[in-house]
Amino acid sequence: MPELPEVETMRRGIEHLVGCSITAVDMPRGRHKSIAIVPEPSRFRRGVLGKRLEGTERRGKRVVIRLDDQQRIVFEPRMTGLVLVADPPNKEHLRMQIQLDGQQSLWYWDRRGLGIVTLYDAQAYEQDLGPERLGPDALQVTPELLAERLAERKREIKVALMDQHLVAGIGNLYASEILHVAGIHPATRCDHLSGRQWRVLAEAVVEVLQEAIFYEGSTLSDGTYRNTLNKSGGYQNHHRVYDRKDQWCSKCAGHRVERMVQAQRSTFFCPGCQRK
DNA sequence: CATATGTCCTGAGAGC
DNA sequence: TGCTCTCAGGACATAT
């Protein structure tokens, strides 16, 4: 479930490793199907051994480490992946251990194993994750940018917000939260939104994501998401609608949160403050 | 091109 | 207790 706030929390949690060099890489094989490592493990290892970590970046929902030869290691956690600097929740789903200067370790752990770790050279990175393939970062959106990319579309706004080609970083959870703050019904077609609504929406995108980063993301009831120190996030205690079906809306207090399904995903909204 | 749907994966929880 | 079934939603492949 890691979305922009969780992934940004991961990035911040590994920033202090910049300057260290990679002294070993281990890809343990458990009883589960192994995750995708690109290129295959031995080439990946050869490609990164001895390299120095030059910087960290975040591209939408991916954690990026730039190496001193301008290659990049990209962690794509998808549903249940974690980037850690402390011991992982269990050894069972540990997928990769990167040793730094022979002392510290960076781990990639993934319970369901849908995530991918990729080593890119500069050109392939631009090709796969450049602006042609991924929209602008959600933290950077302005009303003009958002309207320019979405306003002509016939799709429902919640589904469009989750499309990484249009804007990068928003997933299922934060799409619901953002639309509640903006007071927009999730099933509203993009081409039916007004100029005022694009302004309110752009503001809500940045506000909700920044607030969630402050609380280090959301750890849901399954407990999977952890920060890099294997501690829970805190934003779940501030959710306005997500996973709060039948609970009173905190904004209007006169309606209960409802759940609907859009594009096979749960959407939560308040029928009082989010009218179509 | 735009949009919609199916698929991957594991473990928690429901229902019997 | 223990079995089977459904569901959670990242990104991409395939279909319309």
JSON list of C-alpha atoms in Angstrom, two decimals, chain A residues 11-215:
[
{"chain": "A", "resi": 11, "resn": "ARG", "atom": "CA", "xyz": [13.56, 7.86, 1.46]},
{"chain": "A", "resi": 12, "resn": "ARG", "atom": "CA", "xyz": [14.15, 10.13, 4.44]},
{"chain": "A", "resi": 13, "resn": "GLY", "atom": "CA", "xyz": [14.94, 7.08, 6.53]},
{"chain": "A", "resi": 14, "resn": "ILE", "atom": "CA", "xyz": [17.86, 6.06, 4.32]},
{"chain": "A", "resi": 15, "resn": "GLU", "atom": "CA", "xyz": [19.25, 9.51, 3.55]},
{"chain": "A", "resi": 16, "resn": "HIS", "atom": "CA", "xyz": [21.94, 9.22, 6.20]},
{"chain": "A", "resi": 17, "resn": "LEU", "atom": "CA", "xyz": [23.48, 6.32, 4.25]},
{"chain": "A", "resi": 18, "resn": "VAL", "atom": "CA", "xyz": [24.61, 8.64, 1.47]},
{"chain": "A", "resi": 19, "resn": "GLY", "atom": "CA", "xyz": [28.40, 8.49, 1.27]},
{"chain": "A", "resi": 20, "resn": "CYS", "atom": "CA", "xyz": [28.62, 4.82, 2.24]},
{"chain": "A", "resi": 21, "resn": "SER", "atom": "CA", "xyz": [29.82, 2.17, -0.21]},
{"chain": "A", "resi": 22, "resn": "ILE", "atom": "CA", "xyz": [28.22, -1.16, -0.99]},
{"chain": "A", "resi": 23, "resn": "THR", "atom": "CA", "xyz": [30.34, -4.02, 0.31]},
{"chain": "A", "resi": 24, "resn": "ALA", "atom": "CA", "xyz": [27.93, -6.97, -0.10]},
{"chain": "A", "resi": 25, "resn": "VAL", "atom": "CA", "xyz": [24.53, -7.80, -1.54]},
{"chain": "A", "resi": 26, "resn": "ASP", "atom": "CA", "xyz": [22.51, -10.81, -0.45]},
{"chain": "A", "resi": 27, "resn": "MET", "atom": "CA", "xyz": [19.24, -12.01, -1.98]},
{"chain": "A", "resi": 28, "resn": "PRO", "atom": "CA", "xyz": [17.91, -14.71, 0.33]},
{"chain": "A", "resi": 29, "resn": "ARG", "atom": "CA", "xyz": [15.50, -17.31, -1.09]},
{"chain": "A", "resi": 30, "resn": "GLY", "atom": "CA", "xyz": [12.70, -18.33, 1.24]},
{"chain": "A", "resi": 31, "resn": "ARG", "atom": "CA", "xyz": [9.94, -20.84, 0.66]},
{"chain": "A", "resi": 32, "resn": "HIS", "atom": "CA", "xyz": [8.02, -18.18, -1.25]},
{"chain": "A", "resi": 33, "resn": "LYS", "atom": "CA", "xyz": [8.21, -17.19, -4.85]},
{"chain": "A", "resi": 34, "resn": "SER", "atom": "CA", "xyz": [11.12, -14.78, -5.25]},
{"chain": "A", "resi": 35, "resn": "ILE", "atom": "CA", "xyz": [10.49, -11.15, -6.13]},
{"chain": "A", "resi": 36, "resn": "ALA", "atom": "CA", "xyz": [11.58, -9.59, -9.36]},
{"chain": "A", "resi": 37, "resn": "ILE", "atom": "CA", "xyz": [15.14, -8.30, -9.32]},
{"chain": "A", "resi": 38, "resn": "VAL", "atom": "CA", "xyz": [16.24, -6.62, -12.54]},
{"chain": "A", "resi": 39, "resn": "PRO", "atom": "CA", "xyz": [18.69, -7.47, -13.93]},
{"chain": "A", "resi": 40, "resn": "GLU", "atom": "CA", "xyz": [18.90, -10.99, -12.51]},
{"chain": "A", "resi": 41, "resn": "PRO", "atom": "CA", "xyz": [20.58, -11.26, -9.10]},
{"chain": "A", "resi": 42, "resn": "SER", "atom": "CA", "xyz": [24.17, -11.99, -10.09]},
{"chain": "A", "resi": 43, "resn": "ARG", "atom": "CA", "xyz": [24.30, -9.15, -12.62]},
{"chain": "A", "resi": 44, "resn": "PHE", "atom": "CA", "xyz": [22.58, -6.84, -10.14]},
{"chain": "A", "resi": 45, "resn": "ARG", "atom": "CA", "xyz": [25.21, -7.68, -7.53]},
{"chain": "A", "resi": 46, "resn": "ARG", "atom": "CA", "xyz": [28.10, -7.16, -9.92]},
{"chain": "A", "resi": 47, "resn": "GLY", "atom": "CA", "xyz": [26.59, -3.84, -10.98]},
{"chain": "A", "resi": 48, "resn": "VAL", "atom": "CA", "xyz": [26.41, -2.32, -7.52]},
{"chain": "A", "resi": 49, "resn": "LEU", "atom": "CA", "xyz": [29.32, -3.85, -5.56]},
{"chain": "A", "resi": 50, "resn": "GLY", "atom": "CA", "xyz": [31.86, -1.24, -4.56]},
{"chain": "A", "resi": 51, "resn": "LYS", "atom": "CA", "xyz": [29.68, 1.68, -5.64]},
{"chain": "A", "resi": 52, "resn": "ARG", "atom": "CA", "xyz": [29.16, 4.67, -3.38]},
{"chain": "A", "resi": 53, "resn": "LEU", "atom": "CA", "xyz": [25.68, 6.01, -2.54]},
{"chain": "A", "resi": 54, "resn": "GLU", "atom": "CA", "xyz": [25.60, 9.50, -3.97]},
{"chain": "A", "resi": 55, "resn": "GLY", "atom": "CA", "xyz": [22.03, 10.58, -3.21]},
{"chain": "A", "resi": 56, "resn": "THR", "atom": "CA", "xyz": [18.44, 9.57, -2.59]},
{"chain": "A", "resi": 57, "resn": "GLU", "atom": "CA", "xyz": [15.40, 10.52, -4.63]},
{"chain": "A", "resi": 58, "resn": "ARG", "atom": "CA", "xyz": [11.73, 9.64, -4.80]},
{"chain": "A", "resi": 59, "resn": "ARG", "atom": "CA", "xyz": [9.90, 9.15, -8.08]},
{"chain": "A", "resi": 60, "resn": "GLY", "atom": "CA", "xyz": [6.17, 8.85, -7.38]},
{"chain": "A", "resi": 61, "resn": "LYS", "atom": "CA", "xyz": [5.86, 5.71, -5.28]},
{"chain": "A", "resi": 62, "resn": "ARG", "atom": "CA", "xyz": [9.44, 4.52, -5.85]},
{"chain": "A", "resi": 63, "resn": "VAL", "atom": "CA", "xyz": [12.50, 4.96, -3.65]},
{"chain": "A", "resi": 64, "resn": "VAL", "atom": "CA", "xyz": [15.59, 5.78, -5.69]},
{"chain": "A", "resi": 65, "resn": "ILE", "atom": "CA", "xyz": [19.27, 5.56, -4.74]},
{"chain": "A", "resi": 66, "resn": "ARG", "atom": "CA", "xyz": [21.71, 7.26, -7.07]},
{"chain": "A", "resi": 67, "resn": "LEU", "atom": "CA", "xyz": [25.13, 5.63, -7.22]},
{"chain": "A", "resi": 68, "resn": "ASP", "atom": "CA", "xyz": [28.42, 7.36, -7.95]},
{"chain": "A", "resi": 69, "resn": "ASP", "atom": "CA", "xyz": [28.51, 5.93, -11.48]},
{"chain": "A", "resi": 70, "resn": "GLN", "atom": "CA", "xyz": [25.06, 7.42, -12.19]},
{"chain": "A", "resi": 71, "resn": "GLN", "atom": "CA", "xyz": [23.29, 4.09, -12.05]},
{"chain": "A", "resi": 72, "resn": "ARG", "atom": "CA", "xyz": [20.20, 4.03, -9.86]},
{"chain": "A", "resi": 73, "resn": "ILE", "atom": "CA", "xyz": [18.78, 1.37, -7.56]},
{"chain": "A", "resi": 74, "resn": "VAL", "atom": "CA", "xyz": [14.99, 1.69, -7.61]},
{"chain": "A", "resi": 75, "resn": "PHE", "atom": "CA", "xyz": [12.79, 0.07, -4.97]},
{"chain": "A", "resi": 76, "resn": "GLU", "atom": "CA", "xyz": [9.16, -0.30, -6.04]},
{"chain": "A", "resi": 77, "resn": "PRO", "atom": "CA", "xyz": [7.28, -1.59, -2.97]},
{"chain": "A", "resi": 78, "resn": "ARG", "atom": "CA", "xyz": [3.84, -1.93, -4.63]},
{"chain": "A", "resi": 79, "resn": "MET", "atom": "CA", "xyz": [1.57, -3.48, -1.99]},
{"chain": "A", "resi": 80, "resn": "THR", "atom": "CA", "xyz": [3.70, -4.70, 0.89]},
{"chain": "A", "resi": 81, "resn": "GLY", "atom": "CA", "xyz": [7.32, -3.79, 0.22]},
{"chain": "A", "resi": 82, "resn": "LEU", "atom": "CA", "xyz": [9.45, -2.06, 2.85]},
{"chain": "A", "resi": 83, "resn": "VAL", "atom": "CA", "xyz": [12.84, -0.37, 2.75]},
{"chain": "A", "resi": 84, "resn": "LEU", "atom": "CA", "xyz": [14.46, -0.70, 6.16]},
{"chain": "A", "resi": 85, "resn": "VAL", "atom": "CA", "xyz": [17.64, 0.11, 8.03]},
{"chain": "A", "resi": 86, "resn": "ALA", "atom": "CA", "xyz": [16.61, -1.84, 11.15]},
{"chain": "A", "resi": 87, "resn": "ASP", "atom": "CA", "xyz": [15.90, -5.56, 11.37]},
{"chain": "A", "resi": 88, "resn": "PRO", "atom": "CA", "xyz": [12.88, -6.50, 9.23]},
{"chain": "A", "resi": 89, "resn": "PRO", "atom": "CA", "xyz": [9.54, -7.65, 10.73]},
{"chain": "A", "resi": 90, "resn": "ASN", "atom": "CA", "xyz": [10.58, -11.26, 10.01]},
{"chain": "A", "resi": 91, "resn": "LYS", "atom": "CA", "xyz": [13.27, -13.10, 8.07]},
{"chain": "A", "resi": 92, "resn": "GLU", "atom": "CA", "xyz": [10.67, -14.98, 6.04]},
{"chain": "A", "resi": 93, "resn": "HIS", "atom": "CA", "xyz": [10.02, -12.22, 3.52]},
{"chain": "A", "resi": 94, "resn": "LEU", "atom": "CA", "xyz": [13.42, -10.63, 3.43]},
{"chain": "A", "resi": 95, "resn": "ARG", "atom": "CA", "xyz": [14.25, -10.19, -0.25]},
{"chain": "A", "resi": 96, "resn": "MET", "atom": "CA", "xyz": [17.50, -8.23, -0.33]},
{"chain": "A", "resi": 97, "resn": "GLN", "atom": "CA", "xyz": [20.19, -7.10, 2.07]},
{"chain": "A", "resi": 98, "resn": "ILE", "atom": "CA", "xyz": [22.69, -4.47, 0.99]},
{"chain": "A", "resi": 99, "resn": "GLN", "atom": "CA", "xyz": [25.70, -4.11, 3.28]},
{"chain": "A", "resi": 100, "resn": "LEU", "atom": "CA", "xyz": [27.37, -0.74, 3.52]},
{"chain": "A", "resi": 101, "resn": "ASP", "atom": "CA", "xyz": [30.99, -0.24, 4.56]},
{"chain": "A", "resi": 102, "resn": "GLY", "atom": "CA", "xyz": [30.77, -3.71, 6.07]},
{"chain": "A", "resi": 103, "resn": "GLN", "atom": "CA", "xyz": [28.71, -2.52, 9.02]},
{"chain": "A", "resi": 104, "resn": "GLN", "atom": "CA", "xyz": [25.33, -0.96, 8.27]},
{"chain": "A", "resi": 105, "resn": "SER", "atom": "CA", "xyz": [22.64, -2.68, 6.26]},
{"chain": "A", "resi": 106, "resn": "LEU", "atom": "CA", "xyz": [19.81, -1.62, 4.00]},
{"chain": "A", "resi": 107, "resn": "TRP", "atom": "CA", "xyz": [17.03, -4.21, 3.67]},
{"chain": "A", "resi": 108, "resn": "TYR", "atom": "CA", "xyz": [14.22, -4.76, 1.22]},
{"chain": "A", "resi": 109, "resn": "TRP", "atom": "CA", "xyz": [11.41, -6.79, 2.76]},
{"chain": "A", "resi": 110, "resn": "ASP", "atom": "CA", "xyz": [8.16, -7.70, 0.99]},
{"chain": "A", "resi": 111, "resn": "ARG", "atom": "CA", "xyz": [5.41, -9.91, 2.42]},
{"chain": "A", "resi": 112, "resn": "ARG", "atom": "CA", "xyz": [3.45, -10.47, -0.75]},
{"chain": "A", "resi": 113, "resn": "GLY", "atom": "CA", "xyz": [6.39, -10.15, -3.06]},
{"chain": "A", "resi": 114, "resn": "LEU", "atom": "CA", "xyz": [4.74, -8.02, -5.71]},
{"chain": "A", "resi": 115, "resn": "GLY", "atom": "CA", "xyz": [7.48, -5.42, -5.47]},
{"chain": "A", "resi": 116, "resn": "ILE", "atom": "CA", "xyz": [10.45, -5.00, -7.79]},
{"chain": "A", "resi": 117, "resn": "VAL", "atom": "CA", "xyz": [14.05, -3.89, -7.25]},
{"chain": "A", "resi": 118, "resn": "THR", "atom": "CA", "xyz": [15.68, -2.57, -10.40]},
{"chain": "A", "resi": 119, "resn": "LEU", "atom": "CA", "xyz": [19.16, -1.35, -11.25]},
{"chain": "A", "resi": 120, "resn": "TYR", "atom": "CA", "xyz": [19.02, 1.28, -13.99]},
{"chain": "A", "resi": 121, "resn": "ASP", "atom": "CA", "xyz": [21.60, 3.10, -16.00]},
{"chain": "A", "resi": 122, "resn": "ALA", "atom": "CA", "xyz": [20.86, 6.77, -16.62]},
{"chain": "A", "resi": 123, "resn": "GLN", "atom": "CA", "xyz": [19.30, 6.21, -20.02]},
{"chain": "A", "resi": 124, "resn": "ALA", "atom": "CA", "xyz": [17.00, 3.33, -19.05]},
{"chain": "A", "resi": 125, "resn": "TYR", "atom": "CA", "xyz": [15.92, 5.26, -15.96]},
{"chain": "A", "resi": 126, "resn": "GLU", "atom": "CA", "xyz": [14.84, 8.20, -18.04]},
{"chain": "A", "resi": 127, "resn": "GLN", "atom": "CA", "xyz": [13.07, 5.90, -20.47]},
{"chain": "A", "resi": 128, "resn": "ASP", "atom": "CA", "xyz": [11.11, 3.96, -17.83]},
{"chain": "A", "resi": 129, "resn": "LEU", "atom": "CA", "xyz": [10.57, 6.60, -15.16]},
{"chain": "A", "resi": 130, "resn": "GLY", "atom": "CA", "xyz": [11.00, 9.90, -16.98]},
{"chain": "A", "resi": 131, "resn": "PRO", "atom": "CA", "xyz": [8.26, 12.48, -17.59]},
{"chain": "A", "resi": 132, "resn": "GLU", "atom": "CA", "xyz": [7.09, 10.61, -20.69]},
{"chain": "A", "resi": 133, "resn": "ARG", "atom": "CA", "xyz": [6.08, 7.66, -18.57]},
{"chain": "A", "resi": 134, "resn": "LEU", "atom": "CA", "xyz": [5.18, 9.14, -15.18]},
{"chain": "A", "resi": 135, "resn": "GLY", "atom": "CA", "xyz": [3.24, 12.30, -14.41]},
{"chain": "A", "resi": 136, "resn": "PRO", "atom": "CA", "xyz": [4.58, 15.17, -12.32]},
{"chain": "A", "resi": 137, "resn": "ASP", "atom": "CA", "xyz": [5.02, 14.53, -8.62]},
{"chain": "A", "resi": 138, "resn": "ALA", "atom": "CA", "xyz": [1.84, 15.00, -6.63]},
{"chain": "A", "resi": 139, "resn": "LEU", "atom": "CA", "xyz": [3.60, 17.27, -4.12]},
{"chain": "A", "resi": 140, "resn": "GLN", "atom": "CA", "xyz": [4.34, 19.69, -6.97]},
{"chain": "A", "resi": 141, "resn": "VAL", "atom": "CA", "xyz": [0.85, 20.06, -8.37]},
{"chain": "A", "resi": 142, "resn": "THR", "atom": "CA", "xyz": [-0.68, 23.47, -8.90]},
{"chain": "A", "resi": 143, "resn": "PRO", "atom": "CA", "xyz": [-4.30, 24.12, -9.92]},
{"chain": "A", "resi": 144, "resn": "GLU", "atom": "CA", "xyz": [-3.14, 24.92, -13.47]},
{"chain": "A", "resi": 145, "resn": "LEU", "atom": "CA", "xyz": [-1.03, 21.76, -13.77]},
{"chain": "A", "resi": 146, "resn": "LEU", "atom": "CA", "xyz": [-3.76, 19.54, -12.38]},
{"chain": "A", "resi": 147, "resn": "ALA", "atom": "CA", "xyz": [-6.47, 21.00, -14.59]},
{"chain": "A", "resi": 148, "resn": "GLU", "atom": "CA", "xyz": [-4.22, 20.90, -17.64]},
{"chain": "A", "resi": 149, "resn": "ARG", "atom": "CA", "xyz": [-3.58, 17.20, -17.24]},
{"chain": "A", "resi": 150, "resn": "LEU", "atom": "CA", "xyz": [-7.03, 16.03, -16.07]},
{"chain": "A", "resi": 151, "resn": "ALA", "atom": "CA", "xyz": [-9.77, 18.49, -16.91]},
{"chain": "A", "resi": 152, "resn": "GLU", "atom": "CA", "xyz": [-10.65, 17.18, -20.39]},
{"chain": "A", "resi": 153, "resn": "ARG", "atom": "CA", "xyz": [-10.99, 13.59, -19.29]},
{"chain": "A", "resi": 154, "resn": "LYS", "atom": "CA", "xyz": [-14.19, 11.65, -18.99]},
{"chain": "A", "resi": 155, "resn": "ARG", "atom": "CA", "xyz": [-12.98, 9.39, -16.20]},
{"chain": "A", "resi": 156, "resn": "GLU", "atom": "CA", "xyz": [-14.11, 9.69, -12.63]},
{"chain": "A", "resi": 157, "resn": "ILE", "atom": "CA", "xyz": [-11.84, 12.01, -10.66]},
{"chain": "A", "resi": 158, "resn": "LYS", "atom": "CA", "xyz": [-10.84, 9.42, -8.07]},
{"chain": "A", "resi": 159, "resn": "VAL", "atom": "CA", "xyz": [-9.72, 6.96, -10.74]},
{"chain": "A", "resi": 160, "resn": "ALA", "atom": "CA", "xyz": [-7.84, 9.69, -12.61]},
{"chain": "A", "resi": 161, "resn": "LEU", "atom": "CA", "xyz": [-6.01, 10.83, -9.46]},
{"chain": "A", "resi": 162, "resn": "MET", "atom": "CA", "xyz": [-4.65, 7.31, -9.06]},
{"chain": "A", "resi": 163, "resn": "ASP", "atom": "CA", "xyz": [-3.31, 7.12, -12.63]},
{"chain": "A", "resi": 164, "resn": "GLN", "atom": "CA", "xyz": [0.47, 7.48, -12.28]},
{"chain": "A", "resi": 165, "resn": "HIS", "atom": "CA", "xyz": [0.81, 8.65, -15.88]},
{"chain": "A", "resi": 166, "resn": "LEU", "atom": "CA", "xyz": [-1.25, 11.73, -15.03]},
{"chain": "A", "resi": 167, "resn": "VAL", "atom": "CA", "xyz": [0.07, 12.56, -11.54]},
{"chain": "A", "resi": 168, "resn": "ALA", "atom": "CA", "xyz": [2.60, 10.41, -9.68]},
{"chain": "A", "resi": 169, "resn": "GLY", "atom": "CA", "xyz": [2.29, 9.36, -6.05]},
{"chain": "A", "resi": 170, "resn": "ILE", "atom": "CA", "xyz": [-1.41, 9.15, -5.18]},
{"chain": "A", "resi": 171, "resn": "GLY", "atom": "CA", "xyz": [-2.91, 5.72, -4.49]},
{"chain": "A", "resi": 172, "resn": "ASN", "atom": "CA", "xyz": [-6.19, 4.37, -3.25]},
{"chain": "A", "resi": 173, "resn": "LEU", "atom": "CA", "xyz": [-6.01, 5.55, 0.34]},
{"chain": "A", "resi": 174, "resn": "TYR", "atom": "CA", "xyz": [-4.90, 9.13, -0.24]},
{"chain": "A", "resi": 175, "resn": "ALA", "atom": "CA", "xyz": [-7.25, 9.60, -3.20]},
{"chain": "A", "resi": 176, "resn": "SER", "atom": "CA", "xyz": [-10.21, 9.13, -0.84]},
{"chain": "A", "resi": 177, "resn": "GLU", "atom": "CA", "xyz": [-8.70, 11.38, 1.83]},
{"chain": "A", "resi": 178, "resn": "ILE", "atom": "CA", "xyz": [-7.86, 14.13, -0.66]},
{"chain": "A", "resi": 179, "resn": "LEU", "atom": "CA", "xyz": [-11.33, 14.19, -2.22]},
{"chain": "A", "resi": 180, "resn": "HIS", "atom": "CA", "xyz": [-12.95, 14.41, 1.19]},
{"chain": "A", "resi": 181, "resn": "VAL", "atom": "CA", "xyz": [-10.82, 17.41, 2.15]},
{"chain": "A", "resi": 182, "resn": "ALA", "atom": "CA", "xyz": [-11.64, 18.98, -1.22]},
{"chain": "A", "resi": 183, "resn": "GLY", "atom": "CA", "xyz": [-15.37, 18.29, -0.79]},
{"chain": "A", "resi": 184, "resn": "ILE", "atom": "CA", "xyz": [-15.63, 16.57, -4.18]},
{"chain": "A", "resi": 185, "resn": "HIS", "atom": "CA", "xyz": [-17.62, 13.40, -4.86]},
{"chain": "A", "resi": 186, "resn": "PRO", "atom": "CA", "xyz": [-15.21, 10.66, -6.01]},
{"chain": "A", "resi": 187, "resn": "ALA", "atom": "CA", "xyz": [-17.40, 9.66, -8.95]},
{"chain": "A", "resi": 188, "resn": "THR", "atom": "CA", "xyz": [-17.51, 13.15, -10.45]},
{"chain": "A", "resi": 189, "resn": "ARG", "atom": "CA", "xyz": [-16.27, 13.10, -14.03]},
{"chain": "A", "resi": 190, "resn": "CYS", "atom": "CA", "xyz": [-13.12, 15.17, -14.54]},
{"chain": "A", "resi": 191, "resn": "ASP", "atom": "CA", "xyz": [-14.74, 17.18, -17.31]},
{"chain": "A", "resi": 192, "resn": "HIS", "atom": "CA", "xyz": [-17.55, 18.19, -14.95]},
{"chain": "A", "resi": 193, "resn": "LEU", "atom": "CA", "xyz": [-15.30, 19.86, -12.37]},
{"chain": "A", "resi": 194, "resn": "SER", "atom": "CA", "xyz": [-15.22, 23.66, -12.16]},
{"chain": "A", "resi": 195, "resn": "GLY", "atom": "CA", "xyz": [-12.21, 25.95, -12.04]},
{"chain": "A", "resi": 196, "resn": "ARG", "atom": "CA", "xyz": [-12.84, 26.56, -8.38]},
{"chain": "A", "resi": 197, "resn": "GLN", "atom": "CA", "xyz": [-12.86, 22.83, -7.75]},
{"chain": "A", "resi": 198, "resn": "TRP", "atom": "CA", "xyz": [-9.50, 22.34, -9.46]},
{"chain": "A", "resi": 199, "resn": "ARG", "atom": "CA", "xyz": [-8.05, 25.00, -7.17]},
{"chain": "A", "resi": 200, "resn": "VAL", "atom": "CA", "xyz": [-9.49, 23.40, -4.04]},
{"chain": "A", "resi": 201, "resn": "LEU", "atom": "CA", "xyz": [-8.40, 19.96, -5.20]},
{"chain": "A", "resi": 202, "resn": "ALA", "atom": "CA", "xyz": [-4.79, 20.94, -5.94]},
{"chain": "A", "resi": 203, "resn": "GLU", "atom": "CA", "xyz": [-4.59, 22.49, -2.50]},
{"chain": "A", "resi": 204, "resn": "ALA", "atom": "CA", "xyz": [-6.03, 19.35, -0.88]},
{"chain": "A", "resi": 205, "resn": "VAL", "atom": "CA", "xyz": [-3.55, 17.10, -2.70]},
{"chain": "A", "resi": 206, "resn": "VAL", "atom": "CA", "xyz": [-0.55, 18.93, -1.26]},
{"chain": "A", "resi": 207, "resn": "GLU", "atom": "CA", "xyz": [-2.09, 19.48, 2.16]},
{"chain": "A", "resi": 208, "resn": "VAL", "atom": "CA", "xyz": [-3.08, 15.84, 2.75]},
{"chain": "A", "resi": 209, "resn": "LEU", "atom": "CA", "xyz": [0.20, 14.41, 1.46]},
{"chain": "A", "resi": 210, "resn": "GLN", "atom": "CA", "xyz": [2.31, 16.78, 3.54]},
{"chain": "A", "resi": 211, "resn": "GLU", "atom": "CA", "xyz": [0.25, 16.06, 6.61]},
{"chain": "A", "resi": 212, "resn": "ALA", "atom": "CA", "xyz": [0.66, 12.31, 6.04]},
{"chain": "A", "resi": 213, "resn": "ILE", "atom": "CA", "xyz": [4.43, 12.68, 5.56]},
{"chain": "A", "resi": 214, "resn": "PHE", "atom": "CA", "xyz": [4.57, 14.53, 8.87]},
{"chain": "A", "resi": 215, "resn": "TYR", "atom": "CA", "xyz": [2.99, 11.50, 10.56]}
]
